[in-house]
């Protein structure tokens, strides 16, 4: 099958994925788990085929001036392959969402109504130069009963081709349709464009990667998109905040992993408590390597701060830089968040119940927290196991997305000849 | 407020809607219900203002050659106003979806996690010449805590302006923000185009109307769309089908209201039972005024049938025309449905459990039925009360959409100072 793959048109591949999705939707959990185990084995023992292809991509990357960061993401080695196999096995342990009954009732006329989870059908994924996403998305799609069409970008084309061949072999080895996982890298940019136009052939499209990639897919796709977005994450220190808790949560939110979307970007402090809280909190952040950017009132209390610009408030630094602002009160904090939040995660440190309740009710974000580090917005931390991404939009899924978010639903109606009067 | 409305830019109106949505999201169920009652009173007693504006739109329509059908949809009278008021009051009786807890847990680190229903925020609606949709969508949006921006089309511009003024007055009279309901008809086609580009300002866009309108919105919108679609609805008579049940369900599915999306369009019959079932079933359909379009094998048993063309199988007749095909077996029926279904509703008449189970599992439609009329795919019949529409796509909502489908969710995290290790 893999030998002839390059001779197929993209349309052929989408059709084959659809056909495979029909069989996959009916596959038992046991068989899907057997497929995941076969993929894990193929990846863990596939270095001989995978690493030379990966070396070819890396050589092309060096020639084409691929950045060091992207080269690092692209690089596979024995250890990373073992990690990918382990991640695939983690998905075996997760509950299968397919067939879950969500709602049901018997209508007055005796009709029995049941709403059940079903796979989307064919999922498309567009990402960049990260072969780990190939395994990751294929495994998540398989567990949720979906066929998947992967567009991983030309920089990883050789690696992805070998990985998909291994996945297809693994699926076939347990009696699942090999066509359930397809790559369309060989069609280049046209392939991505065509995938975004493939309404009816593809049920949902998931972009993973840079803000630029996600924006492009959201703008151009005619296929429904599950969007994952950037995080300009805020922490508000209320006037009742405990100094030690404020310090620990601010430092953890900012420092624990500054390059990810749930890391803190802007610290807001109630003016009434700024003198008490800012010096110790900012000193602790500074001791942890954070560069403080402060507004005028912040700099009055912490003169070492870099003056903020208007751009700072809307910036996802993804580095050890933090914007700090003194606000008049809760209303001022809520107004600032309303204006600059990307609706990912916001947290408050407070000991006042009414303030906590207003913050939870009025902040319009995927995750709103009281007295907790923003770093907890995460599928793993929430107990979902695998994470598809973190949705910052409001349709279909909001916040960390696990396997159930890769499914749709279907209404089953059982009757005994009922007609409508 | 209404006097200055035409002086506002569309951007101003979207901003005002967003501001209003913030207050509306916090409104109690009692206050929202009071708003609905005030709208019902304003509509029921508003004939003096509404009907002259409606007459103006009708006069313009006649001048511009608006079809009789659209003129009828556009026309309001005392009785229709009373009907709109009654429909608004029906929504008062429905449970408020906002604040419902969907999932929750206490994590091992003590964090308390709760997923709750919240409004989308600002909902956009694009529809055509149907002033009843203005009241309907405004009422559904209000109950679900959403502000709404309405683009009802130039043909109903005067009627909609008066209706929105009455709604805004009703909202203000109970202390709700009048700006929560806006019309942008005065901006013409540019207004619709701008609405479809208004990402971040509008959270979700709902097109209601013709397949053409819906297609345009789905193709052009950058705002996420909840799509409602056409129904090429199938009924399959299995070889074990009871003759009387088959006849009653076929007649009811086709005849009870042929112009709607859940009405039957194609009847499939297992070849083994065609001789037994087709003559009585088709005779009953004929007696009910149905024109039978049959394939060759159908015409062998029912010579009066009009020969089918390939187009028939993909056509939503929305009339008393029915396409009929004899299929080899269940697999052939499933293959036909897979090719031509619009994924709305399909039903089987059978007494064979294995056949029923395969049909339910393998047909990929929003609603799949056994031994029931396809006319039951309906929010009212499902017990949802108001119906926003019937989604034939797989993201966010599938099948009849009630109030909960007009909401998003939000994760609330309550901690006591937890940080991530």
PDB file of N, CA, C and O in Angstrom, chain A residues 22 26 103 109 120 199 218 222 227 252 256 338 360-361 363 366 368-371 373 375 381 394 396 398 408-411 413 415 417-418 420-421, chain B residues 22 26 120 199 218-219 227 252 256 338 360-361 363 366 368-371 373 375-376 381 394 396 398 405 408-411 413 415 417-418 420-421:
ATOM      1  N   UNK A  22     -15.494   4.618   8.255  1.00  0.00           N
ATOM      2  CA  UNK A  22     -16.747   3.885   8.466  1.00  0.00           C
ATOM      3  C   UNK A  22     -16.483   2.603   9.248  1.00  0.00           C
ATOM      4  O   UNK A  22     -17.202   2.274  10.199  1.00  0.00           O
ATOM      5  N   UNK A  26     -16.917   1.545  13.889  1.00  0.00           N
ATOM      6  CA  UNK A  26     -17.544   0.350  14.466  1.00  0.00           C
ATOM      7  C   UNK A  26     -16.547  -0.511  15.237  1.00  0.00           C
ATOM      8  O   UNK A  26     -16.928  -1.536  15.809  1.00  0.00           O
ATOM      9  N   UNK A 103     -27.446  11.663  27.053  1.00  0.00           N
ATOM     10  CA  UNK A 103     -28.793  12.002  27.521  1.00  0.00           C
ATOM     11  C   UNK A 103     -29.741  10.953  26.987  1.00  0.00           C
ATOM     12  O   UNK A 103     -29.442  10.270  26.005  1.00  0.00           O
ATOM     13  N   UNK A 109     -45.053   9.642  23.813  1.00  0.00           N
ATOM     14  CA  UNK A 109     -45.600   8.706  22.825  1.00  0.00           C
ATOM     15  C   UNK A 109     -44.880   7.364  22.817  1.00  0.00           C
ATOM     16  O   UNK A 109     -45.125   6.517  21.955  1.00  0.00           O
ATOM     17  N   UNK A 120     -16.179  11.894  14.958  1.00  0.00           N
ATOM     18  CA  UNK A 120     -16.443  12.881  13.909  1.00  0.00           C
ATOM     19  C   UNK A 120     -16.513  12.201  12.546  1.00  0.00           C
ATOM     20  O   UNK A 120     -17.355  12.500  11.728  1.00  0.00           O
ATOM     21  N   UNK A 199     -14.801  20.561   2.538  1.00  0.00           N
ATOM     22  CA  UNK A 199     -16.079  20.387   3.256  1.00  0.00           C
ATOM     23  C   UNK A 199     -16.711  19.084   2.815  1.00  0.00           C
ATOM     24  O   UNK A 199     -16.589  18.697   1.678  1.00  0.00           O
ATOM     25  N   UNK A 218      -7.841  29.314  10.524  1.00  0.00           N
ATOM     26  CA  UNK A 218      -9.138  29.850  10.917  1.00  0.00           C
ATOM     27  C   UNK A 218      -9.701  30.750   9.813  1.00  0.00           C
ATOM     28  O   UNK A 218     -10.888  30.697   9.493  1.00  0.00           O
ATOM     29  N   UNK A 222     -12.778  26.258   5.029  1.00  0.00           N
ATOM     30  CA  UNK A 222     -14.231  26.083   4.879  1.00  0.00           C
ATOM     31  C   UNK A 222     -14.701  24.905   5.727  1.00  0.00           C
ATOM     32  O   UNK A 222     -15.891  24.729   5.949  1.00  0.00           O
ATOM     33  N   UNK A 227     -10.220  25.569  17.202  1.00  0.00           N
ATOM     34  CA  UNK A 227      -9.119  26.518  17.318  1.00  0.00           C
ATOM     35  C   UNK A 227      -8.483  26.429  18.700  1.00  0.00           C
ATOM     36  O   UNK A 227      -9.169  26.409  19.711  1.00  0.00           O
ATOM     37  N   UNK A 252       5.083  30.688  40.554  1.00  0.00           N
ATOM     38  CA  UNK A 252       4.807  29.433  39.860  1.00  0.00           C
ATOM     39  C   UNK A 252       4.165  29.673  38.495  1.00  0.00           C
ATOM     40  O   UNK A 252       4.523  29.043  37.494  1.00  0.00           O
ATOM     41  N   UNK A 256       7.474  28.546  36.178  1.00  0.00           N
ATOM     42  CA  UNK A 256       7.601  27.092  36.107  1.00  0.00           C
ATOM     43  C   UNK A 256       7.851  26.603  34.680  1.00  0.00           C
ATOM     44  O   UNK A 256       8.596  25.671  34.454  1.00  0.00           O
ATOM     45  N   UNK A 338     -10.888  42.335  30.489  1.00  0.00           N
ATOM     46  CA  UNK A 338     -11.832  42.312  29.366  1.00  0.00           C
ATOM     47  C   UNK A 338     -11.157  42.821  28.102  1.00  0.00           C
ATOM     48  O   UNK A 338     -11.372  42.307  27.013  1.00  0.00           O
ATOM     49  N   UNK A 360     -14.992  35.101  39.335  1.00  0.00           N
ATOM     50  CA  UNK A 360     -15.348  33.840  38.668  1.00  0.00           C
ATOM     51  C   UNK A 360     -16.506  34.039  37.696  1.00  0.00           C
ATOM     52  O   UNK A 360     -16.529  33.468  36.606  1.00  0.00           O
ATOM     53  N   UNK A 361     -17.472  34.862  38.088  1.00  0.00           N
ATOM     54  CA  UNK A 361     -18.666  35.031  37.251  1.00  0.00           C
ATOM     55  C   UNK A 361     -18.387  35.939  36.060  1.00  0.00           C
ATOM     56  O   UNK A 361     -18.867  35.700  34.955  1.00  0.00           O
ATOM     57  N   UNK A 363     -15.311  37.151  34.646  1.00  0.00           N
ATOM     58  CA  UNK A 363     -14.207  36.966  33.699  1.00  0.00           C
ATOM     59  C   UNK A 363     -14.626  35.925  32.665  1.00  0.00           C
ATOM     60  O   UNK A 363     -15.026  34.812  33.018  1.00  0.00           O
ATOM     61  N   UNK A 366     -11.771  30.687  29.225  1.00  0.00           N
ATOM     62  CA  UNK A 366     -11.971  29.239  29.225  1.00  0.00           C
ATOM     63  C   UNK A 366     -11.811  28.671  30.632  1.00  0.00           C
ATOM     64  O   UNK A 366     -12.561  27.789  31.042  1.00  0.00           O
ATOM     65  N   UNK A 368     -11.199  30.024  34.730  1.00  0.00           N
ATOM     66  CA  UNK A 368     -11.100  31.123  35.693  1.00  0.00           C
ATOM     67  C   UNK A 368     -10.834  30.509  37.061  1.00  0.00           C
ATOM     68  O   UNK A 368     -11.518  29.571  37.473  1.00  0.00           O
ATOM     69  N   UNK A 369      -9.816  31.030  37.749  1.00  0.00           N
ATOM     70  CA  UNK A 369      -9.336  30.392  38.979  1.00  0.00           C
ATOM     71  C   UNK A 369      -9.352  31.342  40.174  1.00  0.00           C
ATOM     72  O   UNK A 369      -9.203  32.547  40.010  1.00  0.00           O
ATOM     73  N   UNK A 370      -9.484  30.761  41.349  1.00  0.00           N
ATOM     74  CA  UNK A 370      -9.274  31.480  42.601  1.00  0.00           C
ATOM     75  C   UNK A 370      -8.160  30.770  43.360  1.00  0.00           C
ATOM     76  O   UNK A 370      -8.227  29.548  43.560  1.00  0.00           O
ATOM     77  N   UNK A 371      -7.146  31.519  43.759  1.00  0.00           N
ATOM     78  CA  UNK A 371      -6.070  31.000  44.620  1.00  0.00           C
ATOM     79  C   UNK A 371      -5.417  29.741  44.052  1.00  0.00           C
ATOM     80  O   UNK A 371      -5.238  28.743  44.764  1.00  0.00           O
ATOM     81  N   UNK A 373      -2.441  28.442  40.749  1.00  0.00           N
ATOM     82  CA  UNK A 373      -1.501  28.807  39.688  1.00  0.00           C
ATOM     83  C   UNK A 373      -2.142  28.618  38.322  1.00  0.00           C
ATOM     84  O   UNK A 373      -2.813  27.604  38.068  1.00  0.00           O
ATOM     85  N   UNK A 375      -0.809  27.704  35.782  1.00  0.00           N
ATOM     86  CA  UNK A 375      -0.197  26.550  35.118  1.00  0.00           C
ATOM     87  C   UNK A 375      -1.065  25.296  35.199  1.00  0.00           C
ATOM     88  O   UNK A 375      -0.786  24.301  34.525  1.00  0.00           O
ATOM     89  N   UNK A 381      -3.343  17.873  33.951  1.00  0.00           N
ATOM     90  CA  UNK A 381      -3.664  18.296  35.320  1.00  0.00           C
ATOM     91  C   UNK A 381      -5.151  18.132  35.616  1.00  0.00           C
ATOM     92  O   UNK A 381      -5.539  17.815  36.739  1.00  0.00           O
ATOM     93  N   UNK A 394     -15.332  29.455  21.729  1.00  0.00           N
ATOM     94  CA  UNK A 394     -16.493  29.047  22.522  1.00  0.00           C
ATOM     95  C   UNK A 394     -17.340  27.953  21.900  1.00  0.00           C
ATOM     96  O   UNK A 394     -18.261  27.455  22.530  1.00  0.00           O
ATOM     97  N   UNK A 396     -18.162  24.263  20.507  1.00  0.00           N
ATOM     98  CA  UNK A 396     -17.831  22.834  20.618  1.00  0.00           C
ATOM     99  C   UNK A 396     -17.012  22.506  21.856  1.00  0.00           C
ATOM    100  O   UNK A 396     -17.348  21.591  22.596  1.00  0.00           O
ATOM    101  N   UNK A 398     -14.229  24.243  25.023  1.00  0.00           N
ATOM    102  CA  UNK A 398     -13.578  25.414  25.611  1.00  0.00           C
ATOM    103  C   UNK A 398     -12.654  24.950  26.726  1.00  0.00           C
ATOM    104  O   UNK A 398     -13.081  24.186  27.594  1.00  0.00           O
ATOM    105  N   UNK A 408     -18.352  13.679  18.059  1.00  0.00           N
ATOM    106  CA  UNK A 408     -19.647  14.327  17.875  1.00  0.00           C
ATOM    107  C   UNK A 408     -20.691  13.466  18.599  1.00  0.00           C
ATOM    108  O   UNK A 408     -20.337  12.609  19.409  1.00  0.00           O
ATOM    109  N   UNK A 409     -21.937  13.725  18.331  1.00  0.00           N
ATOM    110  CA  UNK A 409     -23.000  12.935  18.939  1.00  0.00           C
ATOM    111  C   UNK A 409     -24.005  12.526  17.865  1.00  0.00           C
ATOM    112  O   UNK A 409     -23.974  13.029  16.745  1.00  0.00           O
ATOM    113  N   UNK A 410     -24.889  11.633  18.233  1.00  0.00           N
ATOM    114  CA  UNK A 410     -25.911  11.154  17.308  1.00  0.00           C
ATOM    115  C   UNK A 410     -27.131  10.823  18.159  1.00  0.00           C
ATOM    116  O   UNK A 410     -26.985  10.298  19.264  1.00  0.00           O
ATOM    117  N   UNK A 411     -28.317  11.150  17.662  1.00  0.00           N
ATOM    118  CA  UNK A 411     -29.538  10.774  18.360  1.00  0.00           C
ATOM    119  C   UNK A 411     -30.048   9.456  17.800  1.00  0.00           C
ATOM    120  O   UNK A 411     -30.194   9.307  16.590  1.00  0.00           O
ATOM    121  N   UNK A 413     -33.306   6.947  17.900  1.00  0.00           N
ATOM    122  CA  UNK A 413     -34.733   6.936  18.245  1.00  0.00           C
ATOM    123  C   UNK A 413     -35.278   5.537  17.984  1.00  0.00           C
ATOM    124  O   UNK A 413     -35.195   5.042  16.860  1.00  0.00           O
ATOM    125  N   UNK A 415     -38.618   3.160  18.067  1.00  0.00           N
ATOM    126  CA  UNK A 415     -40.074   3.211  18.145  1.00  0.00           C
ATOM    127  C   UNK A 415     -40.717   1.870  17.882  1.00  0.00           C
ATOM    128  O   UNK A 415     -40.032   0.854  17.693  1.00  0.00           O
ATOM    129  N   UNK A 417     -43.526   1.936  15.632  1.00  0.00           N
ATOM    130  CA  UNK A 417     -44.461   2.320  14.584  1.00  0.00           C
ATOM    131  C   UNK A 417     -45.079   3.688  14.791  1.00  0.00           C
ATOM    132  O   UNK A 417     -46.037   4.054  14.092  1.00  0.00           O
ATOM    133  N   UNK A 418     -44.527   4.476  15.707  1.00  0.00           N
ATOM    134  CA  UNK A 418     -45.117   5.793  15.998  1.00  0.00           C
ATOM    135  C   UNK A 418     -45.101   6.721  14.774  1.00  0.00           C
ATOM    136  O   UNK A 418     -44.123   6.766  14.036  1.00  0.00           O
ATOM    137  N   UNK A 420     -46.490  10.912  13.614  1.00  0.00           N
ATOM    138  CA  UNK A 420     -46.753  12.212  14.228  1.00  0.00           C
ATOM    139  C   UNK A 420     -48.173  12.658  13.913  1.00  0.00           C
ATOM    140  O   UNK A 420     -48.594  12.625  12.764  1.00  0.00           O
ATOM    141  N   UNK A 421     -48.897  13.083  14.939  1.00  0.00           N
ATOM    142  CA  UNK A 421     -50.303  13.452  14.760  1.00  0.00           C
ATOM    143  C   UNK A 421     -50.500  14.850  14.228  1.00  0.00           C
ATOM    144  O   UNK A 421     -49.567  15.606  14.093  1.00  0.00           O
TER     145      UNK A 421
ATOM    146  N   UNK B  22     -22.270  41.544  28.732  1.00  0.00           N
ATOM    147  CA  UNK B  22     -21.595  41.348  30.021  1.00  0.00           C
ATOM    148  C   UNK B  22     -22.614  41.417  31.162  1.00  0.00           C
ATOM    149  O   UNK B  22     -22.609  40.580  32.071  1.00  0.00           O
ATOM    150  N   UNK B  26     -24.926  38.027  33.612  1.00  0.00           N
ATOM    151  CA  UNK B  26     -25.091  37.957  35.065  1.00  0.00           C
ATOM    152  C   UNK B  26     -26.554  38.064  35.489  1.00  0.00           C
ATOM    153  O   UNK B  26     -26.856  37.978  36.687  1.00  0.00           O
ATOM    154  N   UNK B 120     -22.767  32.301  25.171  1.00  0.00           N
ATOM    155  CA  UNK B 120     -21.715  32.584  24.188  1.00  0.00           C
ATOM    156  C   UNK B 120     -21.189  34.008  24.376  1.00  0.00           C
ATOM    157  O   UNK B 120     -20.008  34.261  24.308  1.00  0.00           O
ATOM    158  N   UNK B 199     -14.901  38.597  13.744  1.00  0.00           N
ATOM    159  CA  UNK B 199     -14.290  37.700  14.742  1.00  0.00           C
ATOM    160  C   UNK B 199     -13.973  38.497  15.990  1.00  0.00           C
ATOM    161  O   UNK B 199     -13.600  39.643  15.908  1.00  0.00           O
ATOM    162  N   UNK B 218     -21.735  29.974   5.501  1.00  0.00           N
ATOM    163  CA  UNK B 218     -20.715  28.980   5.839  1.00  0.00           C
ATOM    164  C   UNK B 218     -19.428  29.256   5.061  1.00  0.00           C
ATOM    165  O   UNK B 218     -18.327  29.169   5.605  1.00  0.00           O
ATOM    166  N   UNK B 219     -19.560  29.623   3.796  1.00  0.00           N
ATOM    167  CA  UNK B 219     -18.377  29.867   2.961  1.00  0.00           C
ATOM    168  C   UNK B 219     -17.648  31.140   3.365  1.00  0.00           C
ATOM    169  O   UNK B 219     -16.429  31.192   3.409  1.00  0.00           O
ATOM    170  N   UNK B 227     -24.365  25.625  11.736  1.00  0.00           N
ATOM    171  CA  UNK B 227     -25.010  25.413  10.453  1.00  0.00           C
ATOM    172  C   UNK B 227     -26.246  24.534  10.612  1.00  0.00           C
ATOM    173  O   UNK B 227     -26.198  23.502  11.272  1.00  0.00           O
ATOM    174  N   UNK B 252     -46.854   9.018   6.840  1.00  0.00           N
ATOM    175  CA  UNK B 252     -46.677  10.106   7.805  1.00  0.00           C
ATOM    176  C   UNK B 252     -45.389  10.880   7.526  1.00  0.00           C
ATOM    177  O   UNK B 252     -45.374  12.119   7.564  1.00  0.00           O
ATOM    178  N   UNK B 256     -47.234  14.369   6.111  1.00  0.00           N
ATOM    179  CA  UNK B 256     -47.755  15.192   7.207  1.00  0.00           C
ATOM    180  C   UNK B 256     -47.381  16.657   7.058  1.00  0.00           C
ATOM    181  O   UNK B 256     -48.155  17.549   7.375  1.00  0.00           O
ATOM    182  N   UNK B 338     -25.279   6.392   2.392  1.00  0.00           N
ATOM    183  CA  UNK B 338     -23.959   7.012   2.558  1.00  0.00           C
ATOM    184  C   UNK B 338     -23.701   7.995   1.419  1.00  0.00           C
ATOM    185  O   UNK B 338     -23.135   9.066   1.618  1.00  0.00           O
ATOM    186  N   UNK B 360     -28.688   1.456  12.959  1.00  0.00           N
ATOM    187  CA  UNK B 360     -28.458   2.504  13.963  1.00  0.00           C
ATOM    188  C   UNK B 360     -26.973   2.834  14.085  1.00  0.00           C
ATOM    189  O   UNK B 360     -26.588   3.991  14.242  1.00  0.00           O
ATOM    190  N   UNK B 361     -26.144   1.795  14.027  1.00  0.00           N
ATOM    191  CA  UNK B 361     -24.711   2.022  14.239  1.00  0.00           C
ATOM    192  C   UNK B 361     -24.049   2.627  13.010  1.00  0.00           C
ATOM    193  O   UNK B 361     -23.180   3.488  13.123  1.00  0.00           O
ATOM    194  N   UNK B 363     -25.436   4.160  10.058  1.00  0.00           N
ATOM    195  CA  UNK B 363     -25.907   5.365   9.377  1.00  0.00           C
ATOM    196  C   UNK B 363     -25.375   6.586  10.133  1.00  0.00           C
ATOM    197  O   UNK B 363     -25.576   6.720  11.339  1.00  0.00           O
ATOM    198  N   UNK B 366     -27.587  12.864  11.938  1.00  0.00           N
ATOM    199  CA  UNK B 366     -27.874  13.507  13.219  1.00  0.00           C
ATOM    200  C   UNK B 366     -28.879  12.690  14.022  1.00  0.00           C
ATOM    201  O   UNK B 366     -28.757  12.555  15.237  1.00  0.00           O
ATOM    202  N   UNK B 368     -31.014   8.890  13.832  1.00  0.00           N
ATOM    203  CA  UNK B 368     -31.235   7.606  13.172  1.00  0.00           C
ATOM    204  C   UNK B 368     -32.326   6.871  13.952  1.00  0.00           C
ATOM    205  O   UNK B 368     -32.274   6.790  15.179  1.00  0.00           O
ATOM    206  N   UNK B 369     -33.332   6.380  13.200  1.00  0.00           N
ATOM    207  CA  UNK B 369     -34.538   5.844  13.841  1.00  0.00           C
ATOM    208  C   UNK B 369     -34.826   4.411  13.434  1.00  0.00           C
ATOM    209  O   UNK B 369     -34.486   4.001  12.333  1.00  0.00           O
ATOM    210  N   UNK B 370     -35.497   3.698  14.308  1.00  0.00           N
ATOM    211  CA  UNK B 370     -36.081   2.397  13.994  1.00  0.00           C
ATOM    212  C   UNK B 370     -37.580   2.478  14.240  1.00  0.00           C
ATOM    213  O   UNK B 370     -38.008   2.902  15.326  1.00  0.00           O
ATOM    214  N   UNK B 371     -38.344   2.113  13.244  1.00  0.00           N
ATOM    215  CA  UNK B 371     -39.805   2.012  13.386  1.00  0.00           C
ATOM    216  C   UNK B 371     -40.444   3.300  13.914  1.00  0.00           C
ATOM    217  O   UNK B 371     -41.251   3.274  14.851  1.00  0.00           O
ATOM    218  N   UNK B 373     -41.590   7.554  12.506  1.00  0.00           N
ATOM    219  CA  UNK B 373     -41.703   8.535  11.424  1.00  0.00           C
ATOM    220  C   UNK B 373     -40.556   9.532  11.501  1.00  0.00           C
ATOM    221  O   UNK B 373     -40.210  10.031  12.584  1.00  0.00           O
ATOM    222  N   UNK B 375     -40.633  12.478  10.828  1.00  0.00           N
ATOM    223  CA  UNK B 375     -41.145  13.775  11.256  1.00  0.00           C
ATOM    224  C   UNK B 375     -40.876  14.049  12.742  1.00  0.00           C
ATOM    225  O   UNK B 375     -41.078  15.158  13.218  1.00  0.00           O
ATOM    226  N   UNK B 376     -40.409  13.040  13.473  1.00  0.00           N
ATOM    227  CA  UNK B 376     -40.132  13.261  14.902  1.00  0.00           C
ATOM    228  C   UNK B 376     -38.812  14.005  15.158  1.00  0.00           C
ATOM    229  O   UNK B 376     -38.521  14.361  16.297  1.00  0.00           O
ATOM    230  N   UNK B 381     -40.749  17.989  19.534  1.00  0.00           N
ATOM    231  CA  UNK B 381     -41.049  16.565  19.753  1.00  0.00           C
ATOM    232  C   UNK B 381     -40.048  15.933  20.716  1.00  0.00           C
ATOM    233  O   UNK B 381     -40.391  15.056  21.503  1.00  0.00           O
ATOM    234  N   UNK B 394     -21.316  18.433  12.525  1.00  0.00           N
ATOM    235  CA  UNK B 394     -20.914  17.618  13.673  1.00  0.00           C
ATOM    236  C   UNK B 394     -20.247  18.394  14.792  1.00  0.00           C
ATOM    237  O   UNK B 394     -19.982  17.838  15.852  1.00  0.00           O
ATOM    238  N   UNK B 396     -20.043  21.083  17.803  1.00  0.00           N
ATOM    239  CA  UNK B 396     -20.824  21.795  18.813  1.00  0.00           C
ATOM    240  C   UNK B 396     -22.207  21.212  19.038  1.00  0.00           C
ATOM    241  O   UNK B 396     -22.586  20.960  20.173  1.00  0.00           O
ATOM    242  N   UNK B 398     -25.493  18.669  17.158  1.00  0.00           N
ATOM    243  CA  UNK B 398     -25.942  17.823  16.058  1.00  0.00           C
ATOM    244  C   UNK B 398     -27.391  17.441  16.312  1.00  0.00           C
ATOM    245  O   UNK B 398     -27.717  16.975  17.401  1.00  0.00           O
ATOM    246  N   UNK B 405     -27.831  24.482  23.431  1.00  0.00           N
ATOM    247  CA  UNK B 405     -26.936  24.575  22.278  1.00  0.00           C
ATOM    248  C   UNK B 405     -26.587  26.029  21.954  1.00  0.00           C
ATOM    249  O   UNK B 405     -25.711  26.290  21.132  1.00  0.00           O
ATOM    250  N   UNK B 408     -22.009  28.224  25.736  1.00  0.00           N
ATOM    251  CA  UNK B 408     -20.672  27.653  25.803  1.00  0.00           C
ATOM    252  C   UNK B 408     -20.462  27.159  27.236  1.00  0.00           C
ATOM    253  O   UNK B 408     -21.427  27.042  28.004  1.00  0.00           O
ATOM    254  N   UNK B 409     -19.238  26.848  27.583  1.00  0.00           N
ATOM    255  CA  UNK B 409     -18.936  26.397  28.946  1.00  0.00           C
ATOM    256  C   UNK B 409     -17.712  27.161  29.455  1.00  0.00           C
ATOM    257  O   UNK B 409     -17.025  27.835  28.698  1.00  0.00           O
ATOM    258  N   UNK B 410     -17.479  27.015  30.741  1.00  0.00           N
ATOM    259  CA  UNK B 410     -16.344  27.684  31.360  1.00  0.00           C
ATOM    260  C   UNK B 410     -15.890  26.775  32.501  1.00  0.00           C
ATOM    261  O   UNK B 410     -16.724  26.180  33.185  1.00  0.00           O
ATOM    262  N   UNK B 411     -14.578  26.649  32.687  1.00  0.00           N
ATOM    263  CA  UNK B 411     -14.057  25.880  33.812  1.00  0.00           C
ATOM    264  C   UNK B 411     -13.777  26.821  34.968  1.00  0.00           C
ATOM    265  O   UNK B 411     -13.095  27.830  34.805  1.00  0.00           O
ATOM    266  N   UNK B 413     -12.021  26.945  38.670  1.00  0.00           N
ATOM    267  CA  UNK B 413     -11.045  26.229  39.498  1.00  0.00           C
ATOM    268  C   UNK B 413     -10.912  26.960  40.829  1.00  0.00           C
ATOM    269  O   UNK B 413     -10.572  28.141  40.861  1.00  0.00           O
ATOM    270  N   UNK B 415      -9.016  27.014  44.482  1.00  0.00           N
ATOM    271  CA  UNK B 415      -7.870  26.463  45.192  1.00  0.00           C
ATOM    272  C   UNK B 415      -7.634  27.140  46.524  1.00  0.00           C
ATOM    273  O   UNK B 415      -8.412  28.007  46.957  1.00  0.00           O
ATOM    274  N   UNK B 417      -4.238  28.067  47.226  1.00  0.00           N
ATOM    275  CA  UNK B 417      -2.845  28.430  47.076  1.00  0.00           C
ATOM    276  C   UNK B 417      -2.010  27.395  46.328  1.00  0.00           C
ATOM    277  O   UNK B 417      -0.789  27.479  46.301  1.00  0.00           O
ATOM    278  N   UNK B 418      -2.661  26.421  45.679  1.00  0.00           N
ATOM    279  CA  UNK B 418      -1.916  25.358  44.992  1.00  0.00           C
ATOM    280  C   UNK B 418      -1.014  25.907  43.870  1.00  0.00           C
ATOM    281  O   UNK B 418      -1.416  26.799  43.123  1.00  0.00           O
ATOM    282  N   UNK B 420       2.020  24.363  40.822  1.00  0.00           N
ATOM    283  CA  UNK B 420       2.329  23.142  40.080  1.00  0.00           C
ATOM    284  C   UNK B 420       3.778  22.736  40.330  1.00  0.00           C
ATOM    285  O   UNK B 420       4.682  23.553  40.208  1.00  0.00           O
ATOM    286  N   UNK B 421       3.971  21.474  40.633  1.00  0.00           N
ATOM    287  CA  UNK B 421       5.304  21.000  41.003  1.00  0.00           C
ATOM    288  C   UNK B 421       6.184  20.682  39.808  1.00  0.00           C
ATOM    289  O   UNK B 421       5.721  20.636  38.695  1.00  0.00           O
TER     290      UNK B 421
END
